Structure formats: structure tokens, C-alpha cells
Amino acid sequence: MSQRTLTFVTGNANKLKEIRAILGENFPLKLISLKLDLPELQGEINQVSIKKCQEAVHRLKKPVLVEDTSLCFNAWNGLPGPYVKCFLEKVQPEGLTKLLKGWDDKSAEAVCTFAFCCGECKDSDVVLFQGRAKGKIVDRRGSNDFGWGYIFQPDGFQQTYGELPKHVKNSISHRYKALIQFKKYFGVE
């Protein structure tokens, strides 16, 4: 009997590798990836995730998992939030730190939202799994496997995501916290 698959919509091989590591070998579905250019939607974090998931199901006609990651500056009342990808394209991670230069408050929250749908995809059919990590924005330190990881220092650590060993990051990050909920949904502890 072959293992059921779930399509994770991403073109980022590092993200797929990290998610597989967090889910572990006993996860009941085989995660495969597919790059699909979805529109960059506007709205609140949950709205963006739901609409991305609905669009992916509409195009692929099969169960999907999508992820939307936000970086929320407290000094900016949550911005750039779900628009962080657009900010990164224009100003790069170093530009994000410059955006906070005039602010005393460098605190931020990383938010990862996974949206899952297994069939027809109305709003009520999309299940969200969200993880949050508090931290602060610092000058660039460490590797840049992911967009802004080397400028985000999680609370309780002296290193950025880019400096932390992968096994440590994968046990504390916003993505990890969201995937723990996802695993529980499928009965995996």
C-alpha cells in the first residue's frame, strides 16, 4: 500500500527540507512540493492564508498545504506583517533593520500560518495552524537560508535564527509551533 501524499505549495527547497525535519518520519502523509505562483494577496494574516489555500486547491484540484509567514514589528503596529515578502524584494533584510533605526522598540513577532484543505475549498473547509515567536530585529548575523532569519533574534536566545543550529531553530521557531498543531490534527504527537 503506497503512502498518501500531500502537496505543499512552495518552490523553496530549504523550507520543504525544514518542514520534513519538523514533521518527522512518522508523519502519515508524504509531503511533496510544487512551485505555484499564487497572487500576493492583501488582508489580515488569516485572510491571506485562507485565500492562498483556496486558490491552490482551485488550480490543483487536490489536497494542499500552503504557508504564509509574517514578520510583525511592534513599533509599526504589526507591519510589514503578511507583506514582508514584498518588503524583502524591495529593501532586502538589511533594509528591514534600517526601517526601525528611528524607533526605540525593535521587538517583533514572527508568525507562521499553514492553511490546509482536503477538497472543495470554501472558507469553512480551510483549517489554519498558526505559530508565533516573539523576538527582536537585530543587525545581520548568521546564514540566510530564509528571507529574514538572520535579522530575527528570538526571545531567550543570543543568536538569530540564522546563527542557531538547525535542530535548535527547528524546535523553537514559529514554523515549528504551527507544525506541532498540524501534526496533532493528524493524530501525531
Short mmCIF file of N, CA and C in Angstrom, two decimals:
data_model
loop_
_atom_site.label_atom_id
_atom_site.label_comp_id
_atom_site.label_asym_id
_atom_site.label_seq_id
_atom_site.Cartn_x
_atom_site.Cartn_y
_atom_site.Cartn_z
N MET A 1 0.84 -1.17 0.00
CA MET A 1 0.00 0.00 0.00
C MET A 1 0.89 1.24 0.00
N SER A 2 0.66 2.15 -0.93
CA SER A 2 1.50 3.34 -1.02
C SER A 2 1.03 4.42 -0.05
N GLN A 3 1.97 5.22 0.37
CA GLN A 3 1.68 6.30 1.32
C GLN A 3 0.94 7.42 0.60
N ARG A 4 -0.09 7.97 1.24
CA ARG A 4 -0.82 9.10 0.67
C ARG A 4 0.09 10.32 0.65
N THR A 5 -0.12 11.17 -0.34
CA THR A 5 0.71 12.36 -0.46
C THR A 5 -0.11 13.62 -0.21
N LEU A 6 0.60 14.66 0.18
CA LEU A 6 0.03 15.98 0.37
C LEU A 6 0.92 16.96 -0.35
N THR A 7 0.33 17.81 -1.19
CA THR A 7 1.10 18.79 -1.94
C THR A 7 1.29 20.05 -1.12
N PHE A 8 2.54 20.34 -0.84
CA PHE A 8 2.92 21.57 -0.16
C PHE A 8 3.33 22.57 -1.24
N VAL A 9 2.62 23.67 -1.31
CA VAL A 9 2.88 24.66 -2.35
C VAL A 9 4.05 25.54 -1.93
N THR A 10 5.20 25.27 -2.53
CA THR A 10 6.41 26.07 -2.31
C THR A 10 7.42 25.75 -3.40
N GLY A 11 8.25 26.70 -3.69
CA GLY A 11 9.39 26.48 -4.57
C GLY A 11 10.68 26.52 -3.79
N ASN A 12 10.59 26.62 -2.46
CA ASN A 12 11.75 26.77 -1.61
C ASN A 12 12.17 25.41 -1.06
N ALA A 13 13.26 24.86 -1.60
CA ALA A 13 13.73 23.54 -1.18
C ALA A 13 14.15 23.54 0.29
N ASN A 14 14.72 24.64 0.78
CA ASN A 14 15.12 24.71 2.19
C ASN A 14 13.90 24.62 3.11
N LYS A 15 12.82 25.28 2.71
CA LYS A 15 11.61 25.26 3.52
C LYS A 15 11.03 23.84 3.56
N LEU A 16 10.99 23.17 2.41
CA LEU A 16 10.48 21.80 2.37
C LEU A 16 11.33 20.89 3.25
N LYS A 17 12.64 21.03 3.18
CA LYS A 17 13.55 20.22 4.00
C LYS A 17 13.30 20.46 5.48
N GLU A 18 13.14 21.73 5.87
CA GLU A 18 12.90 22.06 7.28
C GLU A 18 11.57 21.49 7.74
N ILE A 19 10.55 21.61 6.94
CA ILE A 19 9.23 21.11 7.33
C ILE A 19 9.24 19.59 7.47
N ARG A 20 9.90 18.91 6.55
CA ARG A 20 10.01 17.45 6.67
C ARG A 20 10.74 17.06 7.95
N ALA A 21 11.78 17.80 8.29
CA ALA A 21 12.54 17.52 9.52
C ALA A 21 11.66 17.71 10.75
N ILE A 22 10.87 18.75 10.76
CA ILE A 22 9.99 19.02 11.91
C ILE A 22 8.87 17.98 12.00
N LEU A 23 8.27 17.63 10.87
CA LEU A 23 7.18 16.66 10.89
C LEU A 23 7.66 15.27 11.30
N GLY A 24 8.88 14.93 10.92
CA GLY A 24 9.46 13.64 11.31
C GLY A 24 9.03 12.50 10.40
N GLU A 25 9.67 11.38 10.63
CA GLU A 25 9.46 10.20 9.76
C GLU A 25 8.11 9.52 9.98
N ASN A 26 7.49 9.71 11.14
CA ASN A 26 6.24 9.01 11.41
C ASN A 26 5.00 9.81 10.98
N PHE A 27 5.20 10.92 10.27
CA PHE A 27 4.04 11.67 9.78
C PHE A 27 3.34 10.82 8.71
N PRO A 28 2.01 10.69 8.78
CA PRO A 28 1.30 9.73 7.93
C PRO A 28 1.20 10.09 6.45
N LEU A 29 1.50 11.32 6.07
CA LEU A 29 1.42 11.72 4.67
C LEU A 29 2.81 12.03 4.14
N LYS A 30 3.03 11.68 2.88
CA LYS A 30 4.28 12.04 2.22
C LYS A 30 4.11 13.46 1.68
N LEU A 31 4.98 14.34 2.10
CA LEU A 31 4.90 15.74 1.67
C LEU A 31 5.70 15.90 0.39
N ILE A 32 5.02 16.33 -0.66
CA ILE A 32 5.70 16.66 -1.91
C ILE A 32 5.51 18.15 -2.16
N SER A 33 6.43 18.74 -2.87
CA SER A 33 6.31 20.17 -3.11
C SER A 33 6.01 20.45 -4.57
N LEU A 34 5.38 21.59 -4.76
CA LEU A 34 5.08 22.07 -6.10
C LEU A 34 5.17 23.58 -6.08
N LYS A 35 5.97 24.12 -6.97
CA LYS A 35 6.05 25.57 -7.06
C LYS A 35 4.84 26.05 -7.85
N LEU A 36 4.13 26.96 -7.26
CA LEU A 36 2.94 27.51 -7.88
C LEU A 36 2.91 28.99 -7.54
N ASP A 37 2.95 29.83 -8.53
CA ASP A 37 2.92 31.26 -8.27
C ASP A 37 1.50 31.69 -7.93
N LEU A 38 1.29 31.92 -6.65
CA LEU A 38 -0.01 32.39 -6.19
C LEU A 38 0.05 33.90 -6.05
N PRO A 39 -1.06 34.57 -6.24
CA PRO A 39 -1.04 36.03 -6.10
C PRO A 39 -0.68 36.45 -4.68
N GLU A 40 0.03 37.56 -4.57
CA GLU A 40 0.33 38.13 -3.26
C GLU A 40 -0.89 38.93 -2.84
N LEU A 41 -1.66 38.35 -1.96
CA LEU A 41 -2.93 38.93 -1.56
C LEU A 41 -2.75 39.95 -0.45
N GLN A 42 -3.71 40.81 -0.30
CA GLN A 42 -3.70 41.78 0.78
C GLN A 42 -4.80 41.43 1.77
N GLY A 43 -4.55 41.75 3.02
CA GLY A 43 -5.52 41.48 4.07
C GLY A 43 -4.82 41.12 5.35
N GLU A 44 -5.58 40.66 6.31
CA GLU A 44 -5.03 40.20 7.58
C GLU A 44 -4.42 38.82 7.40
N ILE A 45 -3.58 38.43 8.34
CA ILE A 45 -2.82 37.18 8.22
C ILE A 45 -3.71 35.98 7.89
N ASN A 46 -4.76 35.77 8.65
CA ASN A 46 -5.62 34.60 8.41
C ASN A 46 -6.32 34.67 7.07
N GLN A 47 -6.79 35.85 6.68
CA GLN A 47 -7.47 36.02 5.39
C GLN A 47 -6.54 35.66 4.23
N VAL A 48 -5.31 36.13 4.30
CA VAL A 48 -4.34 35.87 3.24
C VAL A 48 -4.10 34.36 3.13
N SER A 49 -3.93 33.68 4.25
CA SER A 49 -3.68 32.25 4.25
C SER A 49 -4.85 31.46 3.66
N ILE A 50 -6.05 31.81 4.07
CA ILE A 50 -7.25 31.13 3.56
C ILE A 50 -7.37 31.30 2.05
N LYS A 51 -7.22 32.52 1.57
CA LYS A 51 -7.36 32.78 0.14
C LYS A 51 -6.28 32.08 -0.68
N LYS A 52 -5.04 32.05 -0.16
CA LYS A 52 -3.97 31.34 -0.85
C LYS A 52 -4.30 29.85 -0.97
N CYS A 53 -4.80 29.28 0.11
CA CYS A 53 -5.15 27.86 0.11
C CYS A 53 -6.28 27.58 -0.88
N GLN A 54 -7.30 28.41 -0.87
CA GLN A 54 -8.41 28.24 -1.80
C GLN A 54 -7.95 28.32 -3.26
N GLU A 55 -7.07 29.26 -3.53
CA GLU A 55 -6.56 29.42 -4.90
C GLU A 55 -5.74 28.20 -5.31
N ALA A 56 -4.93 27.67 -4.41
CA ALA A 56 -4.12 26.49 -4.73
C ALA A 56 -5.01 25.27 -4.99
N VAL A 57 -6.03 25.07 -4.17
CA VAL A 57 -6.95 23.94 -4.39
C VAL A 57 -7.70 24.12 -5.71
N HIS A 58 -8.13 25.33 -5.99
CA HIS A 58 -8.85 25.60 -7.24
C HIS A 58 -7.98 25.24 -8.45
N ARG A 59 -6.71 25.58 -8.39
CA ARG A 59 -5.81 25.30 -9.52
C ARG A 59 -5.40 23.84 -9.61
N LEU A 60 -5.14 23.20 -8.46
CA LEU A 60 -4.58 21.86 -8.47
C LEU A 60 -5.62 20.74 -8.36
N LYS A 61 -6.79 21.07 -7.83
CA LYS A 61 -7.89 20.09 -7.68
C LYS A 61 -7.47 18.89 -6.82
N LYS A 62 -6.72 19.16 -5.76
CA LYS A 62 -6.33 18.11 -4.82
C LYS A 62 -5.98 18.74 -3.48
N PRO A 63 -5.83 17.94 -2.43
CA PRO A 63 -5.49 18.48 -1.12
C PRO A 63 -4.16 19.24 -1.15
N VAL A 64 -4.13 20.37 -0.44
CA VAL A 64 -2.92 21.19 -0.43
C VAL A 64 -2.63 21.71 0.97
N LEU A 65 -1.38 22.09 1.13
CA LEU A 65 -0.91 22.79 2.31
C LEU A 65 -0.15 24.00 1.80
N VAL A 66 -0.52 25.17 2.29
CA VAL A 66 0.22 26.39 1.94
C VAL A 66 0.69 27.04 3.23
N GLU A 67 1.71 27.84 3.10
CA GLU A 67 2.25 28.55 4.26
C GLU A 67 2.34 30.02 3.93
N ASP A 68 2.04 30.83 4.91
CA ASP A 68 2.27 32.26 4.80
C ASP A 68 2.99 32.69 6.06
N THR A 69 4.10 33.38 5.88
CA THR A 69 4.90 33.82 7.00
C THR A 69 4.87 35.34 7.09
N SER A 70 4.73 35.82 8.29
CA SER A 70 4.67 37.26 8.54
C SER A 70 5.77 37.64 9.53
N LEU A 71 6.23 38.86 9.39
CA LEU A 71 7.15 39.45 10.36
C LEU A 71 6.54 40.76 10.80
N CYS A 72 6.17 40.83 12.05
CA CYS A 72 5.38 41.95 12.57
C CYS A 72 6.21 42.79 13.53
N PHE A 73 6.46 44.03 13.15
CA PHE A 73 7.19 44.96 14.03
C PHE A 73 6.19 45.59 14.99
N ASN A 74 6.46 45.52 16.27
CA ASN A 74 5.57 46.12 17.25
C ASN A 74 5.52 47.64 17.10
N ALA A 75 6.65 48.26 16.78
CA ALA A 75 6.70 49.71 16.60
C ALA A 75 5.83 50.17 15.43
N TRP A 76 5.56 49.28 14.51
CA TRP A 76 4.77 49.60 13.32
C TRP A 76 3.37 48.99 13.39
N ASN A 77 2.90 48.66 14.57
CA ASN A 77 1.57 48.07 14.75
C ASN A 77 1.34 46.83 13.89
N GLY A 78 2.39 46.01 13.77
CA GLY A 78 2.24 44.74 13.05
C GLY A 78 2.74 44.71 11.63
N LEU A 79 3.10 45.84 11.07
CA LEU A 79 3.65 45.84 9.72
C LEU A 79 5.13 45.46 9.77
N PRO A 80 5.72 44.91 8.75
CA PRO A 80 5.15 44.60 7.46
C PRO A 80 4.18 43.42 7.44
N GLY A 81 4.17 42.60 8.50
CA GLY A 81 3.19 41.53 8.60
C GLY A 81 3.21 40.60 7.40
N PRO A 82 2.03 40.31 6.81
CA PRO A 82 1.98 39.38 5.69
C PRO A 82 2.59 39.96 4.41
N TYR A 83 3.00 41.22 4.45
CA TYR A 83 3.61 41.85 3.27
C TYR A 83 5.13 41.80 3.31
N VAL A 84 5.68 41.03 4.24
CA VAL A 84 7.13 41.01 4.42
C VAL A 84 7.85 40.55 3.15
N LYS A 85 7.25 39.67 2.38
CA LYS A 85 7.89 39.21 1.14
C LYS A 85 8.10 40.39 0.18
N CYS A 86 7.11 41.24 0.06
CA CYS A 86 7.24 42.42 -0.81
C CYS A 86 8.31 43.37 -0.27
N PHE A 87 8.35 43.56 1.04
CA PHE A 87 9.37 44.40 1.66
C PHE A 87 10.76 43.83 1.37
N LEU A 88 10.90 42.51 1.51
CA LEU A 88 12.20 41.87 1.27
C LEU A 88 12.68 42.07 -0.16
N GLU A 89 11.76 41.95 -1.10
CA GLU A 89 12.13 42.14 -2.51
C GLU A 89 12.63 43.55 -2.78
N LYS A 90 12.07 44.52 -2.09
CA LYS A 90 12.43 45.93 -2.34
C LYS A 90 13.63 46.40 -1.52
N VAL A 91 13.71 46.02 -0.24
CA VAL A 91 14.74 46.59 0.63
C VAL A 91 15.73 45.58 1.18
N GLN A 92 15.51 44.28 0.96
CA GLN A 92 16.37 43.22 1.48
C GLN A 92 16.28 43.18 3.01
N PRO A 93 16.77 42.10 3.63
CA PRO A 93 16.68 42.03 5.10
C PRO A 93 17.39 43.19 5.80
N GLU A 94 18.51 43.62 5.26
CA GLU A 94 19.22 44.73 5.88
C GLU A 94 18.36 46.00 5.87
N GLY A 95 17.57 46.18 4.83
CA GLY A 95 16.67 47.32 4.77
C GLY A 95 15.59 47.27 5.83
N LEU A 96 15.18 46.06 6.20
CA LEU A 96 14.19 45.92 7.27
C LEU A 96 14.74 46.47 8.59
N THR A 97 16.01 46.18 8.86
CA THR A 97 16.60 46.72 10.10
C THR A 97 16.69 48.25 10.02
N LYS A 98 16.97 48.76 8.84
CA LYS A 98 17.06 50.22 8.68
C LYS A 98 15.70 50.89 8.89
N LEU A 99 14.63 50.19 8.56
CA LEU A 99 13.29 50.75 8.75
C LEU A 99 12.99 51.03 10.22
N LEU A 100 13.67 50.31 11.10
CA LEU A 100 13.44 50.50 12.54
C LEU A 100 14.49 51.39 13.20
N LYS A 101 15.42 51.93 12.45
CA LYS A 101 16.50 52.74 13.03
C LYS A 101 15.98 53.90 13.88
N GLY A 102 14.91 54.53 13.50
CA GLY A 102 14.38 55.67 14.25
C GLY A 102 13.47 55.29 15.40
N TRP A 103 13.32 54.01 15.66
CA TRP A 103 12.41 53.54 16.69
C TRP A 103 13.20 52.91 17.84
N ASP A 104 12.81 53.19 19.05
CA ASP A 104 13.44 52.53 20.20
C ASP A 104 13.00 51.07 20.31
N ASP A 105 11.76 50.80 19.94
CA ASP A 105 11.18 49.47 20.05
C ASP A 105 11.59 48.62 18.84
N LYS A 106 12.46 47.65 19.06
CA LYS A 106 12.92 46.75 18.00
C LYS A 106 12.24 45.38 18.12
N SER A 107 11.27 45.27 19.03
CA SER A 107 10.61 43.98 19.23
C SER A 107 9.75 43.63 18.01
N ALA A 108 9.62 42.33 17.80
CA ALA A 108 8.88 41.84 16.64
C ALA A 108 8.29 40.47 16.97
N GLU A 109 7.40 40.05 16.11
CA GLU A 109 6.81 38.72 16.23
C GLU A 109 6.85 38.06 14.86
N ALA A 110 7.39 36.85 14.83
CA ALA A 110 7.37 36.03 13.62
C ALA A 110 6.12 35.16 13.69
N VAL A 111 5.36 35.15 12.62
CA VAL A 111 4.10 34.39 12.59
C VAL A 111 4.11 33.48 11.37
N CYS A 112 3.87 32.21 11.61
CA CYS A 112 3.77 31.24 10.52
C CYS A 112 2.36 30.67 10.53
N THR A 113 1.70 30.74 9.39
CA THR A 113 0.35 30.21 9.28
C THR A 113 0.32 29.19 8.15
N PHE A 114 -0.01 27.96 8.49
CA PHE A 114 -0.24 26.93 7.48
C PHE A 114 -1.74 26.83 7.26
N ALA A 115 -2.13 26.71 6.01
CA ALA A 115 -3.54 26.52 5.66
C ALA A 115 -3.64 25.19 4.91
N PHE A 116 -4.57 24.37 5.35
CA PHE A 116 -4.75 23.03 4.79
C PHE A 116 -6.19 22.88 4.32
N CYS A 117 -6.34 22.28 3.16
CA CYS A 117 -7.67 21.96 2.67
C CYS A 117 -7.59 20.63 1.93
N CYS A 118 -8.56 19.76 2.19
CA CYS A 118 -8.51 18.43 1.59
C CYS A 118 -9.52 18.21 0.47
N GLY A 119 -10.22 19.25 0.06
CA GLY A 119 -11.20 19.04 -1.02
C GLY A 119 -11.69 20.35 -1.57
N GLU A 120 -12.99 20.40 -1.86
CA GLU A 120 -13.58 21.68 -2.24
C GLU A 120 -13.17 22.68 -1.17
N CYS A 121 -12.95 23.89 -1.54
CA CYS A 121 -12.31 24.77 -0.58
C CYS A 121 -13.07 26.05 -0.33
N LYS A 122 -14.15 25.94 0.44
CA LYS A 122 -14.84 27.13 0.92
C LYS A 122 -14.12 27.60 2.18
N ASP A 123 -14.42 28.82 2.64
CA ASP A 123 -13.76 29.35 3.84
C ASP A 123 -13.80 28.36 5.00
N SER A 124 -14.96 27.72 5.18
CA SER A 124 -15.13 26.83 6.33
C SER A 124 -14.34 25.53 6.17
N ASP A 125 -13.87 25.23 4.97
CA ASP A 125 -13.13 23.99 4.72
C ASP A 125 -11.63 24.14 4.94
N VAL A 126 -11.15 25.35 5.11
CA VAL A 126 -9.72 25.59 5.31
C VAL A 126 -9.42 25.54 6.80
N VAL A 127 -8.43 24.74 7.16
CA VAL A 127 -8.01 24.62 8.54
C VAL A 127 -6.68 25.35 8.68
N LEU A 128 -6.61 26.24 9.67
CA LEU A 128 -5.39 27.02 9.90
C LEU A 128 -4.63 26.49 11.11
N PHE A 129 -3.30 26.54 11.00
CA PHE A 129 -2.38 26.17 12.07
C PHE A 129 -1.38 27.31 12.17
N GLN A 130 -1.33 27.94 13.32
CA GLN A 130 -0.52 29.15 13.43
C GLN A 130 0.45 29.07 14.61
N GLY A 131 1.68 29.45 14.35
CA GLY A 131 2.69 29.52 15.39
C GLY A 131 3.29 30.92 15.44
N ARG A 132 3.63 31.35 16.64
CA ARG A 132 4.18 32.69 16.83
C ARG A 132 5.44 32.60 17.68
N ALA A 133 6.41 33.43 17.33
CA ALA A 133 7.64 33.53 18.11
C ALA A 133 7.96 35.00 18.31
N LYS A 134 8.14 35.38 19.55
CA LYS A 134 8.50 36.76 19.88
C LYS A 134 10.01 36.90 19.82
N GLY A 135 10.46 38.09 19.47
CA GLY A 135 11.89 38.34 19.40
C GLY A 135 12.15 39.81 19.13
N LYS A 136 13.31 40.07 18.53
CA LYS A 136 13.64 41.44 18.17
C LYS A 136 14.43 41.45 16.87
N ILE A 137 14.40 42.60 16.23
CA ILE A 137 15.13 42.80 14.99
C ILE A 137 16.53 43.32 15.33
N VAL A 138 17.54 42.64 14.79
CA VAL A 138 18.93 42.99 15.04
C VAL A 138 19.66 43.12 13.71
N ASP A 139 20.89 43.65 13.75
CA ASP A 139 21.71 43.68 12.55
C ASP A 139 22.02 42.26 12.11
N ARG A 140 22.27 42.11 10.84
CA ARG A 140 22.50 40.82 10.20
C ARG A 140 23.57 40.01 10.94
N ARG A 141 23.19 38.75 11.26
CA ARG A 141 24.13 37.81 11.88
C ARG A 141 23.75 36.39 11.43
N GLY A 142 24.71 35.64 10.93
CA GLY A 142 24.48 34.25 10.59
C GLY A 142 24.13 34.05 9.12
N SER A 143 23.71 32.83 8.82
CA SER A 143 23.40 32.47 7.43
C SER A 143 21.99 32.92 7.05
N ASN A 144 21.74 32.93 5.78
CA ASN A 144 20.46 33.40 5.27
C ASN A 144 19.75 32.30 4.48
N ASP A 145 19.40 31.20 5.16
CA ASP A 145 18.64 30.14 4.49
C ASP A 145 17.23 30.58 4.15
N PHE A 146 16.70 31.50 4.95
CA PHE A 146 15.35 32.01 4.75
C PHE A 146 15.41 33.53 4.80
N GLY A 147 14.52 34.17 4.09
CA GLY A 147 14.49 35.60 3.88
C GLY A 147 15.03 36.52 4.93
N TRP A 148 14.49 36.48 6.13
CA TRP A 148 14.88 37.45 7.16
C TRP A 148 15.37 36.78 8.44
N GLY A 149 15.66 35.51 8.40
CA GLY A 149 16.06 34.77 9.59
C GLY A 149 17.31 35.28 10.26
N TYR A 150 18.20 35.88 9.51
CA TYR A 150 19.44 36.34 10.13
C TYR A 150 19.35 37.73 10.75
N ILE A 151 18.14 38.33 10.75
CA ILE A 151 17.94 39.59 11.48
C ILE A 151 16.91 39.43 12.60
N PHE A 152 16.39 38.21 12.80
CA PHE A 152 15.41 37.95 13.85
C PHE A 152 16.05 37.14 14.98
N GLN A 153 16.11 37.73 16.16
CA GLN A 153 16.65 37.07 17.34
C GLN A 153 15.49 36.72 18.27
N PRO A 154 15.18 35.42 18.40
CA PRO A 154 14.04 35.03 19.25
C PRO A 154 14.33 35.30 20.72
N ASP A 155 13.28 35.66 21.44
CA ASP A 155 13.40 35.89 22.88
C ASP A 155 14.00 34.67 23.56
N GLY A 156 14.89 34.93 24.52
CA GLY A 156 15.53 33.86 25.27
C GLY A 156 16.81 33.34 24.64
N PHE A 157 17.20 33.89 23.49
CA PHE A 157 18.40 33.45 22.79
C PHE A 157 19.28 34.65 22.46
N GLN A 158 20.56 34.40 22.38
CA GLN A 158 21.51 35.45 21.98
C GLN A 158 21.85 35.36 20.50
N GLN A 159 21.32 34.34 19.83
CA GLN A 159 21.57 34.15 18.40
C GLN A 159 20.31 34.43 17.59
N THR A 160 20.53 34.78 16.33
CA THR A 160 19.42 34.92 15.38
C THR A 160 19.05 33.53 14.87
N TYR A 161 17.93 33.45 14.17
CA TYR A 161 17.58 32.18 13.52
C TYR A 161 18.71 31.73 12.61
N GLY A 162 19.39 32.67 11.96
CA GLY A 162 20.49 32.34 11.06
C GLY A 162 21.73 31.83 11.76
N GLU A 163 21.86 32.06 13.06
CA GLU A 163 23.01 31.59 13.82
C GLU A 163 22.73 30.30 14.58
N LEU A 164 21.49 30.06 14.90
CA LEU A 164 21.14 28.88 15.69
C LEU A 164 21.38 27.59 14.88
N PRO A 165 21.84 26.54 15.54
CA PRO A 165 21.89 25.25 14.85
C PRO A 165 20.48 24.88 14.37
N LYS A 166 20.40 24.25 13.22
CA LYS A 166 19.09 23.94 12.63
C LYS A 166 18.19 23.15 13.59
N HIS A 167 18.75 22.19 14.32
CA HIS A 167 17.92 21.38 15.22
C HIS A 167 17.36 22.24 16.35
N VAL A 168 18.07 23.28 16.76
CA VAL A 168 17.56 24.17 17.80
C VAL A 168 16.46 25.06 17.21
N LYS A 169 16.76 25.69 16.08
CA LYS A 169 15.76 26.54 15.43
C LYS A 169 14.48 25.74 15.16
N ASN A 170 14.65 24.51 14.67
CA ASN A 170 13.50 23.68 14.33
C ASN A 170 12.72 23.20 15.55
N SER A 171 13.20 23.52 16.75
CA SER A 171 12.47 23.12 17.96
C SER A 171 11.87 24.32 18.70
N ILE A 172 12.04 25.55 18.15
CA ILE A 172 11.52 26.73 18.84
C ILE A 172 10.80 27.72 17.91
N SER A 173 10.99 27.57 16.62
CA SER A 173 10.54 28.61 15.68
C SER A 173 9.02 28.71 15.56
N HIS A 174 8.58 29.79 14.96
CA HIS A 174 7.16 29.99 14.65
C HIS A 174 6.65 28.88 13.73
N ARG A 175 7.49 28.42 12.81
CA ARG A 175 7.10 27.34 11.90
C ARG A 175 6.93 26.05 12.69
N TYR A 176 7.84 25.77 13.59
CA TYR A 176 7.73 24.58 14.44
C TYR A 176 6.42 24.60 15.23
N LYS A 177 6.11 25.73 15.83
CA LYS A 177 4.89 25.84 16.65
C LYS A 177 3.63 25.60 15.83
N ALA A 178 3.62 26.08 14.59
CA ALA A 178 2.47 25.83 13.71
C ALA A 178 2.40 24.36 13.29
N LEU A 179 3.55 23.76 13.01
CA LEU A 179 3.57 22.36 12.57
C LEU A 179 3.22 21.39 13.70
N ILE A 180 3.49 21.75 14.93
CA ILE A 180 3.07 20.91 16.07
C ILE A 180 1.55 20.79 16.06
N GLN A 181 0.85 21.88 15.81
CA GLN A 181 -0.62 21.85 15.72
C GLN A 181 -1.07 20.98 14.54
N PHE A 182 -0.38 21.12 13.41
CA PHE A 182 -0.69 20.35 12.21
C PHE A 182 -0.53 18.85 12.49
N LYS A 183 0.57 18.49 13.15
CA LYS A 183 0.78 17.08 13.49
C LYS A 183 -0.33 16.55 14.38
N LYS A 184 -0.73 17.33 15.38
CA LYS A 184 -1.81 16.90 16.28
C LYS A 184 -3.11 16.70 15.53
N TYR A 185 -3.37 17.53 14.54
CA TYR A 185 -4.57 17.40 13.69
C TYR A 185 -4.60 16.02 13.04
N PHE A 186 -3.43 15.50 12.67
CA PHE A 186 -3.34 14.19 12.04
C PHE A 186 -3.06 13.08 13.05
N GLY A 187 -3.16 13.39 14.36
CA GLY A 187 -3.02 12.38 15.39
C GLY A 187 -1.59 11.98 15.68
N VAL A 188 -0.63 12.82 15.31
CA VAL A 188 0.78 12.52 15.55
C VAL A 188 1.27 13.42 16.67
N GLU A 189 1.79 12.83 17.72
CA GLU A 189 2.30 13.62 18.86
C GLU A 189 3.78 13.85 18.73
#
